[in-house]
mmCIF file of C-alpha atoms in Angstrom:
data_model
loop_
_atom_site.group_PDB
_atom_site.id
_atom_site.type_symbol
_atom_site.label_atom_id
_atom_site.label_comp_id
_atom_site.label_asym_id
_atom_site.label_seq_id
_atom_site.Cartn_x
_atom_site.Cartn_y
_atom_site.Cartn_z
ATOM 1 C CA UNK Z 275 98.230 148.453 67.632
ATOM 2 C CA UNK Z 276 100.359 147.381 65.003
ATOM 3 C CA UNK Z 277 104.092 146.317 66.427
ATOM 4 C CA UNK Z 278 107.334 144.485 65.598
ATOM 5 C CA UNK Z 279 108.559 142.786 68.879
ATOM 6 C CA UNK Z 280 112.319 143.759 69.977
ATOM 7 C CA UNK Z 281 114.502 142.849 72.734
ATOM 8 C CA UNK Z 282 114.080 145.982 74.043
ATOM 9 C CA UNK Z 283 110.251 145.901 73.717
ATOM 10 C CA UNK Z 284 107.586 146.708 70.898
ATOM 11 C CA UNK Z 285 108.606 149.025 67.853
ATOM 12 C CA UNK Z 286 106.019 150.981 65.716
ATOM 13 C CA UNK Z 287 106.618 149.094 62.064
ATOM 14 C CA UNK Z 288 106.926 152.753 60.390
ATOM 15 C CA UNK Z 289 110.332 153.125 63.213
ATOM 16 C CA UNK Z 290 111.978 150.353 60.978
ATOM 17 C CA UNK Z 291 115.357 150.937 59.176
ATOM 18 C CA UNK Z 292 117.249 148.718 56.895
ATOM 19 C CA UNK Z 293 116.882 144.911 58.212
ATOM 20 C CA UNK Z 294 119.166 141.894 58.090
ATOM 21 C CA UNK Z 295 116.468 139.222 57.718
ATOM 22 C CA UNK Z 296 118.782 136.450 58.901
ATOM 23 C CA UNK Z 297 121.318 137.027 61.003
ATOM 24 C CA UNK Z 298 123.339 135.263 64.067
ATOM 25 C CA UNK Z 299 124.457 137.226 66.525
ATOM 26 C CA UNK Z 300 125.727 134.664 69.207
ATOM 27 C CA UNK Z 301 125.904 131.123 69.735
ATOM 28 C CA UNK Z 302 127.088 130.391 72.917
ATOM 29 C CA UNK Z 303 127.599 126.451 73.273
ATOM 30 C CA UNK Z 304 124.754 123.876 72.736
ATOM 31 C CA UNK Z 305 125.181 121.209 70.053
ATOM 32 C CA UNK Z 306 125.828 123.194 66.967
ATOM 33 C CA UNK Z 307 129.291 124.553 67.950
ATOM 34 C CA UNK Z 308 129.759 120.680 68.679
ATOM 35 C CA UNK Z 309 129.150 119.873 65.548
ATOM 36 C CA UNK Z 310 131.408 123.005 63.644
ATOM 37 C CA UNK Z 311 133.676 124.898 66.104
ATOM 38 C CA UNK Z 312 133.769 127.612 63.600
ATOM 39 C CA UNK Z 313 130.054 128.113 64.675
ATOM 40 C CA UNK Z 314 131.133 129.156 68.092
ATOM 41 C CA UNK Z 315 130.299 133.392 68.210
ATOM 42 C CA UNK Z 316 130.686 133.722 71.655
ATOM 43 C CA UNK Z 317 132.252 137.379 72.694
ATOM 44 C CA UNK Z 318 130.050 139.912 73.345
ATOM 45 C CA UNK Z 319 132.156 142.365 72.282
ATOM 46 C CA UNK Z 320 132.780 141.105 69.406
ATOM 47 C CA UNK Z 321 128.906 141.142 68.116
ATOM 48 C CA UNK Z 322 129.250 144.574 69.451
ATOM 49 C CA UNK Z 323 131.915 145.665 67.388
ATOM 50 C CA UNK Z 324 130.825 144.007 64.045
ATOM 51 C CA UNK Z 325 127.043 145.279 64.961
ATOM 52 C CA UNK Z 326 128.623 148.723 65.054
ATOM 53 C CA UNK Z 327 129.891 148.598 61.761
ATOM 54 C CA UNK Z 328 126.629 147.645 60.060
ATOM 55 C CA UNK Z 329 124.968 150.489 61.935
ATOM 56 C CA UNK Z 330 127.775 152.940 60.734
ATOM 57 C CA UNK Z 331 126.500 151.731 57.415
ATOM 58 C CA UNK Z 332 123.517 152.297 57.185
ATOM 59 C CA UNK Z 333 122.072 149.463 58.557
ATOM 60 C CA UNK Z 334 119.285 149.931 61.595
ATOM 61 C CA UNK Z 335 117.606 145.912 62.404
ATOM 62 C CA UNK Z 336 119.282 142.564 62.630
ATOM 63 C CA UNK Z 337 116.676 139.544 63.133
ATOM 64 C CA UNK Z 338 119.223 136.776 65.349
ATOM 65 C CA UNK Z 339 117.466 133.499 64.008
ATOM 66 C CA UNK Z 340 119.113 131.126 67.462
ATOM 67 C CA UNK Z 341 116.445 129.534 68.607
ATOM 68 C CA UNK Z 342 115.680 127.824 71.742
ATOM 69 C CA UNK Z 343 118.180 124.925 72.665
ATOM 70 C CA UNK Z 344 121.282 125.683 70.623
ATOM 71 C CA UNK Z 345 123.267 128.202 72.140
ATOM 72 C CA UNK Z 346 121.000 131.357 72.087
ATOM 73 C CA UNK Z 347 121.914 133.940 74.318
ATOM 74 C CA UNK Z 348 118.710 136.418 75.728
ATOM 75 C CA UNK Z 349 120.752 138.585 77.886
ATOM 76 C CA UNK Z 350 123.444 138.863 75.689
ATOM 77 C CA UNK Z 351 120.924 140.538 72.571
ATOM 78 C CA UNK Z 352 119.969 142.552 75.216
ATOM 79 C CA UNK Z 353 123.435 144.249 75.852
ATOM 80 C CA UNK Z 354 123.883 143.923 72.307
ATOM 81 C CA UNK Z 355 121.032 146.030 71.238
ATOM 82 C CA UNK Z 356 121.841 148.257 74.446
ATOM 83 C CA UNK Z 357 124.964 148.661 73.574
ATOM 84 C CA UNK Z 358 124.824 149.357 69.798
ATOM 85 C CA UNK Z 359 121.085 151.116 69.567
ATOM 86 C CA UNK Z 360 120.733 148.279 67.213
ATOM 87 C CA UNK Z 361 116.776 147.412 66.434
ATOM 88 C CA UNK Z 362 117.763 143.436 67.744
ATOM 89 C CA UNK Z 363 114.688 140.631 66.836
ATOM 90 C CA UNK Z 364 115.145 137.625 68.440
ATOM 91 C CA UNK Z 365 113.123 134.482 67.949
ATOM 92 C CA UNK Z 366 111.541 131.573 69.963
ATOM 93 C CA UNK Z 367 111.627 128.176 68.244
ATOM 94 C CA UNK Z 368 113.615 125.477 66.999
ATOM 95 C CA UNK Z 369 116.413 124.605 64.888
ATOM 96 C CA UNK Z 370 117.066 121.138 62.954
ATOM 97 C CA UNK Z 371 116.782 117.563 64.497
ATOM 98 C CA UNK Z 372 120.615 116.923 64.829
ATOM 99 C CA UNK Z 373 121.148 120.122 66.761
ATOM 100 C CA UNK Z 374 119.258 118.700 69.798
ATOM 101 C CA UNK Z 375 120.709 115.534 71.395
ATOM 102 C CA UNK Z 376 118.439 112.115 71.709
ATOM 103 C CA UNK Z 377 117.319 112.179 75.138
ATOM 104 C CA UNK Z 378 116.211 115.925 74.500
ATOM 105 C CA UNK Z 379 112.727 117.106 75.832
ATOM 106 C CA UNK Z 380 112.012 117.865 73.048
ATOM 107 C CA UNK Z 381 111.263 114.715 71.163
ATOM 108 C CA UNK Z 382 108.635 113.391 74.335
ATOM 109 C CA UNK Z 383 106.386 116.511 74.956
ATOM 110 C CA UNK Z 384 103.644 116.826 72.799
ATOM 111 C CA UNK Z 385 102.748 120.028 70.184
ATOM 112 C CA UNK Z 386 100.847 121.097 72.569
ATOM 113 C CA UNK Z 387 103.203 121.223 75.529
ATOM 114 C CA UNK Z 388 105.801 122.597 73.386
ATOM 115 C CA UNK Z 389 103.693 125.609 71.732
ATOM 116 C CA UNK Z 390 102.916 126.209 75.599
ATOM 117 C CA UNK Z 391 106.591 126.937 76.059
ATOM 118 C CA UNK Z 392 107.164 129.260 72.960
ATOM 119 C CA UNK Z 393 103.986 131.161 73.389
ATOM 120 C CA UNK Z 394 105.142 131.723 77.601
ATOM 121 C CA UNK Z 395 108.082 133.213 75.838
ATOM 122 C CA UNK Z 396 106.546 135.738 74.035
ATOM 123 C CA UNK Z 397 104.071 136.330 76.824
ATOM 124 C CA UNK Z 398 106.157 135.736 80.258
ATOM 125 C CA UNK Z 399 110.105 136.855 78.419
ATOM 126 C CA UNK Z 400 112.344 134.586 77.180
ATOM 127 C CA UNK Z 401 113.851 131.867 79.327
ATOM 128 C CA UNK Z 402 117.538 132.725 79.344
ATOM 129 C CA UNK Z 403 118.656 128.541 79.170
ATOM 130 C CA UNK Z 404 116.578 127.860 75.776
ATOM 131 C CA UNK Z 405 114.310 125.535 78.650
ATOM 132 C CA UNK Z 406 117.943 123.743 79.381
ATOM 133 C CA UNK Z 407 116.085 123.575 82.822
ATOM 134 C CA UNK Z 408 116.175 122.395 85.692
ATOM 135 C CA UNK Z 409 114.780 125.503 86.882
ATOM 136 C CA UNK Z 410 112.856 128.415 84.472
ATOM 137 C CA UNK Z 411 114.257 131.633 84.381
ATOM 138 C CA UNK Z 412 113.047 134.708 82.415
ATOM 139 C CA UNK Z 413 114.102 138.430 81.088
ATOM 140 C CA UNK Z 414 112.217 140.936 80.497
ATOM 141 C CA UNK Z 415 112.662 140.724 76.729
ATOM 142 C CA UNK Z 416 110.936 138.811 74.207
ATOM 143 C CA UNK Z 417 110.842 136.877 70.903
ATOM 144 C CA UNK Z 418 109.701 138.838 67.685
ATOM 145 C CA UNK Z 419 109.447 135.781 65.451
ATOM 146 C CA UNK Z 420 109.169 132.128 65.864
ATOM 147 C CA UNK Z 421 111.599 129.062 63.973
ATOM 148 C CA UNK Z 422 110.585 126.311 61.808
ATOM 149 C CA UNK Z 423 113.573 124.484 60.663
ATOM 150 C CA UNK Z 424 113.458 120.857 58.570
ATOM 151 C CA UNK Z 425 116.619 118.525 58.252
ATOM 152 C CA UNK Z 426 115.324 118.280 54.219
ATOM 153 C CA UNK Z 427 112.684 117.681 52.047
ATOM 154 C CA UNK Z 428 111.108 114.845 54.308
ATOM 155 C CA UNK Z 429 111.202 116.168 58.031
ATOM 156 C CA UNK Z 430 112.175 113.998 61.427
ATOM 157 C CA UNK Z 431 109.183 113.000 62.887
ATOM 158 C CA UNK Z 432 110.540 115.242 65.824
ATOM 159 C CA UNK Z 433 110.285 118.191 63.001
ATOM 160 C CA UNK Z 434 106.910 117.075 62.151
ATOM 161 C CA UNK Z 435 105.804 117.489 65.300
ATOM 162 C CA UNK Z 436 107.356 120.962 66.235
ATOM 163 C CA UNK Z 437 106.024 122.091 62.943
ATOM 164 C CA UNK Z 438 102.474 121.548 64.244
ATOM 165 C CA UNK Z 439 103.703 123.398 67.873
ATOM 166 C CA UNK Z 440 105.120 126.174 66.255
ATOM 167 C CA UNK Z 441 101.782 126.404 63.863
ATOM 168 C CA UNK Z 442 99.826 126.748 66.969
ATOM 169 C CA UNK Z 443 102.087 128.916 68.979
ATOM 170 C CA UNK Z 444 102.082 131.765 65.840
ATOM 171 C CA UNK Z 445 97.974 131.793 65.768
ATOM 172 C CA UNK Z 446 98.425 132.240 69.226
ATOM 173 C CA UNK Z 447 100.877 135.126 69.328
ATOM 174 C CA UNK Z 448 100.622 136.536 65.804
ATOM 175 C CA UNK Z 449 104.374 136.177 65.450
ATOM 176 C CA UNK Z 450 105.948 135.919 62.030
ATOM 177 C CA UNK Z 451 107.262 132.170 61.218
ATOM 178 C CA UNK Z 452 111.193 132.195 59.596
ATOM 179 C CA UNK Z 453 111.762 128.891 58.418
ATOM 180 C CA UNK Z 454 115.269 127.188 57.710
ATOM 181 C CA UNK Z 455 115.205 124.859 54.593
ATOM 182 C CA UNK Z 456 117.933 122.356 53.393
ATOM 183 C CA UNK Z 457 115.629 122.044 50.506
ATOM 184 C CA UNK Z 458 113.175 123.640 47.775
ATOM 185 C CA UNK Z 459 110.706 120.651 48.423
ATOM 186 C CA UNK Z 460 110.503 121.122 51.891
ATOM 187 C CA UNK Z 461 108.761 124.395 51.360
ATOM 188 C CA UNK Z 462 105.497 123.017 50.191
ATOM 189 C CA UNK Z 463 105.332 120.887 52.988
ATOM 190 C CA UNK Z 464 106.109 123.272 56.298
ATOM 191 C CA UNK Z 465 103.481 125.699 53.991
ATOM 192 C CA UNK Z 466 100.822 122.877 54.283
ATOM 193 C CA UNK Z 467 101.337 122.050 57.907
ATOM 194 C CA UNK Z 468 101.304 125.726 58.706
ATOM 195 C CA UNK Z 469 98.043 126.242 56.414
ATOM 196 C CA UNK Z 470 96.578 123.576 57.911
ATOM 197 C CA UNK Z 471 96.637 124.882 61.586
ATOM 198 C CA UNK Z 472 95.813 128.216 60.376
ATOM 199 C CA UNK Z 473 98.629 130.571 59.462
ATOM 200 C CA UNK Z 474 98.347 132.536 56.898
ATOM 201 C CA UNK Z 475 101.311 132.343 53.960
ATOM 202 C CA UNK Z 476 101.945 135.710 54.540
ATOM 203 C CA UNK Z 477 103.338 135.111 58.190
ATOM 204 C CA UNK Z 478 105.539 133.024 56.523
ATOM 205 C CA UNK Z 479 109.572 133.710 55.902
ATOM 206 C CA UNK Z 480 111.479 130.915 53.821
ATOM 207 C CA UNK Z 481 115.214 131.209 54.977
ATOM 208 C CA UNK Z 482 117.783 130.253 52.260
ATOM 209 C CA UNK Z 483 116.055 129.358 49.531
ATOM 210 C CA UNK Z 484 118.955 131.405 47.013
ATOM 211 C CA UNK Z 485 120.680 128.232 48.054
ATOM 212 C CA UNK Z 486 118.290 125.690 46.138
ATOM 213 C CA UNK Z 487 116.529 126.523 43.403
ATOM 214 C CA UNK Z 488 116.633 129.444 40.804
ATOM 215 C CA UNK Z 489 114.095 132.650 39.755
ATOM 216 C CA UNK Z 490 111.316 130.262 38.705
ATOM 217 C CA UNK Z 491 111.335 128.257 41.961
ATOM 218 C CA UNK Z 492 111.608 131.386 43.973
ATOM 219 C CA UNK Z 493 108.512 132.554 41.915
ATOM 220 C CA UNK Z 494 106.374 130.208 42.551
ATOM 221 C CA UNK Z 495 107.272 130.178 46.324
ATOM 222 C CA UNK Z 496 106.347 133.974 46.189
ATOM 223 C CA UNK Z 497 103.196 133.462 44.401
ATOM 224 C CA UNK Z 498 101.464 131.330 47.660
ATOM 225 C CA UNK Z 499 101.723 134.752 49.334
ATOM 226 C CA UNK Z 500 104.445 133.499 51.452
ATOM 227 C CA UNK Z 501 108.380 135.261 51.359
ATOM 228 C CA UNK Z 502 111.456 134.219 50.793
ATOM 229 C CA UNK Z 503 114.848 135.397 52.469
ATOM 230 C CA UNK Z 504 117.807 135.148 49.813
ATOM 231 C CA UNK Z 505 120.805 134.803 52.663
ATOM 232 C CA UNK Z 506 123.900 133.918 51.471
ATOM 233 C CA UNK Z 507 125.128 137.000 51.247
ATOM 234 C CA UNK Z 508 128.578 137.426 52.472
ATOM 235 C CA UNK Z 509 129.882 133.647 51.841
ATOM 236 C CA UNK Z 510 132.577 135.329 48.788
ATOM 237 C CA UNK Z 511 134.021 131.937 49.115
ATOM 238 C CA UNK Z 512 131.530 130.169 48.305
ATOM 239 C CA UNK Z 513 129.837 132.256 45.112
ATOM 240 C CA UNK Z 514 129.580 136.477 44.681
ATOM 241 C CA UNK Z 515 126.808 138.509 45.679
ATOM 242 C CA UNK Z 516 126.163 139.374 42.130
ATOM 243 C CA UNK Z 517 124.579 135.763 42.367
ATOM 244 C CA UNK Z 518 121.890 136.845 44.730
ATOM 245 C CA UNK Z 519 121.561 140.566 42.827
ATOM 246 C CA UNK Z 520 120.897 138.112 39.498
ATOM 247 C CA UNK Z 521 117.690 136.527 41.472
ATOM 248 C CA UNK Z 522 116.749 139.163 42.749
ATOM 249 C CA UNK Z 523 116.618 141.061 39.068
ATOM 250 C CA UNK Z 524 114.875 138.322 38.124
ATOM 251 C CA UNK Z 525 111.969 138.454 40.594
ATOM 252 C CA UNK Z 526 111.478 141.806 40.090
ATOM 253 C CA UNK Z 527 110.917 140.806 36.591
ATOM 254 C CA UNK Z 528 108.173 138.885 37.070
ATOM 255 C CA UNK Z 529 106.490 141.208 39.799
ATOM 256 C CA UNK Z 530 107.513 139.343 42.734
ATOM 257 C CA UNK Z 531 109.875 142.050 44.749
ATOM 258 C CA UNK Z 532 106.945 142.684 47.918
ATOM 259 C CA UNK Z 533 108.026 139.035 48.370
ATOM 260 C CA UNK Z 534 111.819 139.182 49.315
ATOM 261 C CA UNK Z 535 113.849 139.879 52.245
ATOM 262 C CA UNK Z 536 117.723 140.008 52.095
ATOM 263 C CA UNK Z 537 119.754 138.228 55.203
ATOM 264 C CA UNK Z 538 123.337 137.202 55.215
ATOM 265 C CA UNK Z 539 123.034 133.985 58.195
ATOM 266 C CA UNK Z 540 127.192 134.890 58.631
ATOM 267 C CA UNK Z 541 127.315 132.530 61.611
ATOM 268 C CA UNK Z 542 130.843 131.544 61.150
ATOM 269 C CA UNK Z 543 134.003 133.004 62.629
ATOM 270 C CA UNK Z 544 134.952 133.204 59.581
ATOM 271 C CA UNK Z 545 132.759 135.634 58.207
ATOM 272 C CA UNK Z 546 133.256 138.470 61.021
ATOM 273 C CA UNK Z 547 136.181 141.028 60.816
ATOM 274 C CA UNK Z 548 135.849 141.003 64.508
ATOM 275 C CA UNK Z 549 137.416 137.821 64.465
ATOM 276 C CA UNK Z 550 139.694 137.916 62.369
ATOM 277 C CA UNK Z 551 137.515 137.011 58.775
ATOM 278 C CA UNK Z 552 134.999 138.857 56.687
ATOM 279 C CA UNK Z 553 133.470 140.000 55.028
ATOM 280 C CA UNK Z 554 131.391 141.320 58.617
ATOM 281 C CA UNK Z 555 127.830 142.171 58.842
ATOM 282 C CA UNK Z 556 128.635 145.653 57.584
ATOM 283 C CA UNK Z 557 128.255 143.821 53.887
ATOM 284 C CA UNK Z 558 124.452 143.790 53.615
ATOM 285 C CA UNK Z 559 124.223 147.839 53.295
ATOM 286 C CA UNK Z 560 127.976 149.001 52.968
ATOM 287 C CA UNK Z 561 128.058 147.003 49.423
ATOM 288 C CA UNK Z 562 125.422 144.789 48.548
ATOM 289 C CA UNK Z 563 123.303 148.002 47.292
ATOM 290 C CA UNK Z 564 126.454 148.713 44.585
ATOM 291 C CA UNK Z 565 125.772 145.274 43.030
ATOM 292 C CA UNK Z 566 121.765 145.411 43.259
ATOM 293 C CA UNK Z 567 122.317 148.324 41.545
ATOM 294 C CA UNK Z 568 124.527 146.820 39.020
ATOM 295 C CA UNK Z 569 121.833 144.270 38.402
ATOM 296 C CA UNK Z 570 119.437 147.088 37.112
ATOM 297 C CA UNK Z 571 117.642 147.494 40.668
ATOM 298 C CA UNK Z 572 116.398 150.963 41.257
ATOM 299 C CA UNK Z 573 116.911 152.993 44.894
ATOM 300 C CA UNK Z 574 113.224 152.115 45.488
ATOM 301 C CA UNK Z 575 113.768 148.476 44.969
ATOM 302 C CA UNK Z 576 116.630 148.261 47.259
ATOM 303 C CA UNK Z 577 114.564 150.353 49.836
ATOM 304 C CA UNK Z 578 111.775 147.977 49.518
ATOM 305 C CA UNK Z 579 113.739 144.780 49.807
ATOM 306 C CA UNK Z 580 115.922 146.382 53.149
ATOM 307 C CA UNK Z 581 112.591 148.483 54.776
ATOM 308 C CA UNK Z 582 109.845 148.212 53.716
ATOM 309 C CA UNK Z 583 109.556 143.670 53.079
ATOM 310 C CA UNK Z 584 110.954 143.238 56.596
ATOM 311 C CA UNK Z 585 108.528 145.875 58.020
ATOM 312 C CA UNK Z 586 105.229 143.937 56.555
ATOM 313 C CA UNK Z 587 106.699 140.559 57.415
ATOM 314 C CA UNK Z 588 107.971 141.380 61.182
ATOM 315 C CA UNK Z 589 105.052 142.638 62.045
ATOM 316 C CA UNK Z 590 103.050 141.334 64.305
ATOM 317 C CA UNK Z 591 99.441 140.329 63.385
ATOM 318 C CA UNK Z 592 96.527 139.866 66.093
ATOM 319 C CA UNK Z 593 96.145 136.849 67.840
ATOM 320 C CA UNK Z 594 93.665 134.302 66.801
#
């Protein structure tokens, strides 16, 4: 049957409620908090707390886009979603190049050997290290979607390689594919490695791409069959959600609305009243609708961009 995956098991698709598409949850060392210290989301309590305000909200699903290797946390989306009674999706995957360190596993093992390991996820429950080894040790729960992620529009050869892996680990699970792009021309080349191994566009989620290219760009993006995730939501220092609410008037314009998902990807300190910042996770359905709304978007086009987009995409399809 028909089912998005969960941390807390399998979901029937019509049991979804309004979804962040891109969302991070915790991040719990690896390289990435490294790199930006403001990364570093690593209470429990505090996911807990800022969770609990998007719920009071109006908000049901959060999809956590840490993959493997950079400071996901299994057990901790467990209690989360425990905790809460938040729908929690977590994903399998992997993030960009400079997030794993030189000597990483990851850049010897073939596609092959490294679709092995994110398909055992889904399978067998996710390994609660990311594979940080030595030893392999599971939970119960499992990935609901699998991470592409290139460094721009020419990928590592490292990237190159995983996109291939996770290509072969989504015919073999039927997992959706959410993709992180620090570019618009990146897209048409993680779409052709994906096509070429067999996924379909439609399994396919393009993370950020409000950040790179305007309506016409998104457009023609929507028009493979693929969608994209506008998901810089939140970031009022950076630009106003009436930014996003523009392209998203825009697409539904030109017929393109059963193509978007909304995220915010808050995964700063910064961003989370429950440390301190904000404007929290809460911001997605407590006033991003008020601004849609603003932009001329109807109640039905704000339900179909929260519900009823995420419920086609998350879905799982059957294995092939």
């Amino acid at each position: 049957m028909p089912a998005i995956v969960t941390v807390l098991g399998e979901i029937d698709p019509a049991d979804l409620g309004p979804t962040d598409c891109h969302e991070h949850l915790l991040i719990r060392g690896g390289l990435p908090v490294v790199l930006e210290p403001d990364f570093t989301l690593d209470s429990i309590d505090a996911a807990v707390a800022e969770v609990g305000d998007f719920r009071d909200a109006g908000g049901a699903a959060l999809v956590d886009c840490m993959p493997l290797g950079v400071g996901r946390d299994a057990r901790g989306l467990v209690e989360i979603a425990e905790r809460t009674g938040a729908t929690v999706i977590a994903t399998t995957g992997f993030h960009r190049d400079r997030f794993y360190a030189a000597d990483h596993w990851i850049r010897a093992y073939s596609p092959e050997r490294i679709a092995d390991l994110m398909v055992a996820e889904h399978t067998d429950g996710m390994e609660t290290s990311g594979y940080g080894g030595p030893f392999v040790e599971r939970i119960a729960a499992r990935p609901g979607a699998i991470k592409l992620a290139f460094s721009g529009p020419e990928p590592t050869p490292t990237e190159r390689k995983v996109a291939a892996a996770v290509a072969m680990a989504q015919r073999r699970t039927g997992l959706p594919v959410v993709t992180h792009t620090d570019d618009e021309r990146s897209v048409a080349l993680q779409l052709s490695i994906l096509e070429r191994h067999g996924v379909p566009p439609s399994s396919v989620v393009f993370g950020h791409m409000d950040r790179h290219t305007g309506v016409a760009g998104l457009v023609e993006v929507c028009r493979t069959g693929a969608t994209v995730c506008l998901d810089w939501l939140g970031r009022h220092d950076r630009r106003p959600d009436a930014y996003v609410a523009g392209l998203v008037a825009g697409l539904a314009s030109e017929g393109c609305l059963d193509r978007v998902v909304l995220g915010q990807d808050l995964a700063r300190r910064g961003y989370w009243r429950a440390y301190g910042g904000g404007p929290g996770l809460a911001n997605l359905v407590a006033a991003f609708p008020a601004v849609l709304r603003e932009a001329g978007l109807t109640d039905d086009h704000i339900r179909q961009l929260l519900v009823d987009n995420p419920r086609r995409v998350l879905t799982r399809l059957e294995p092939s």
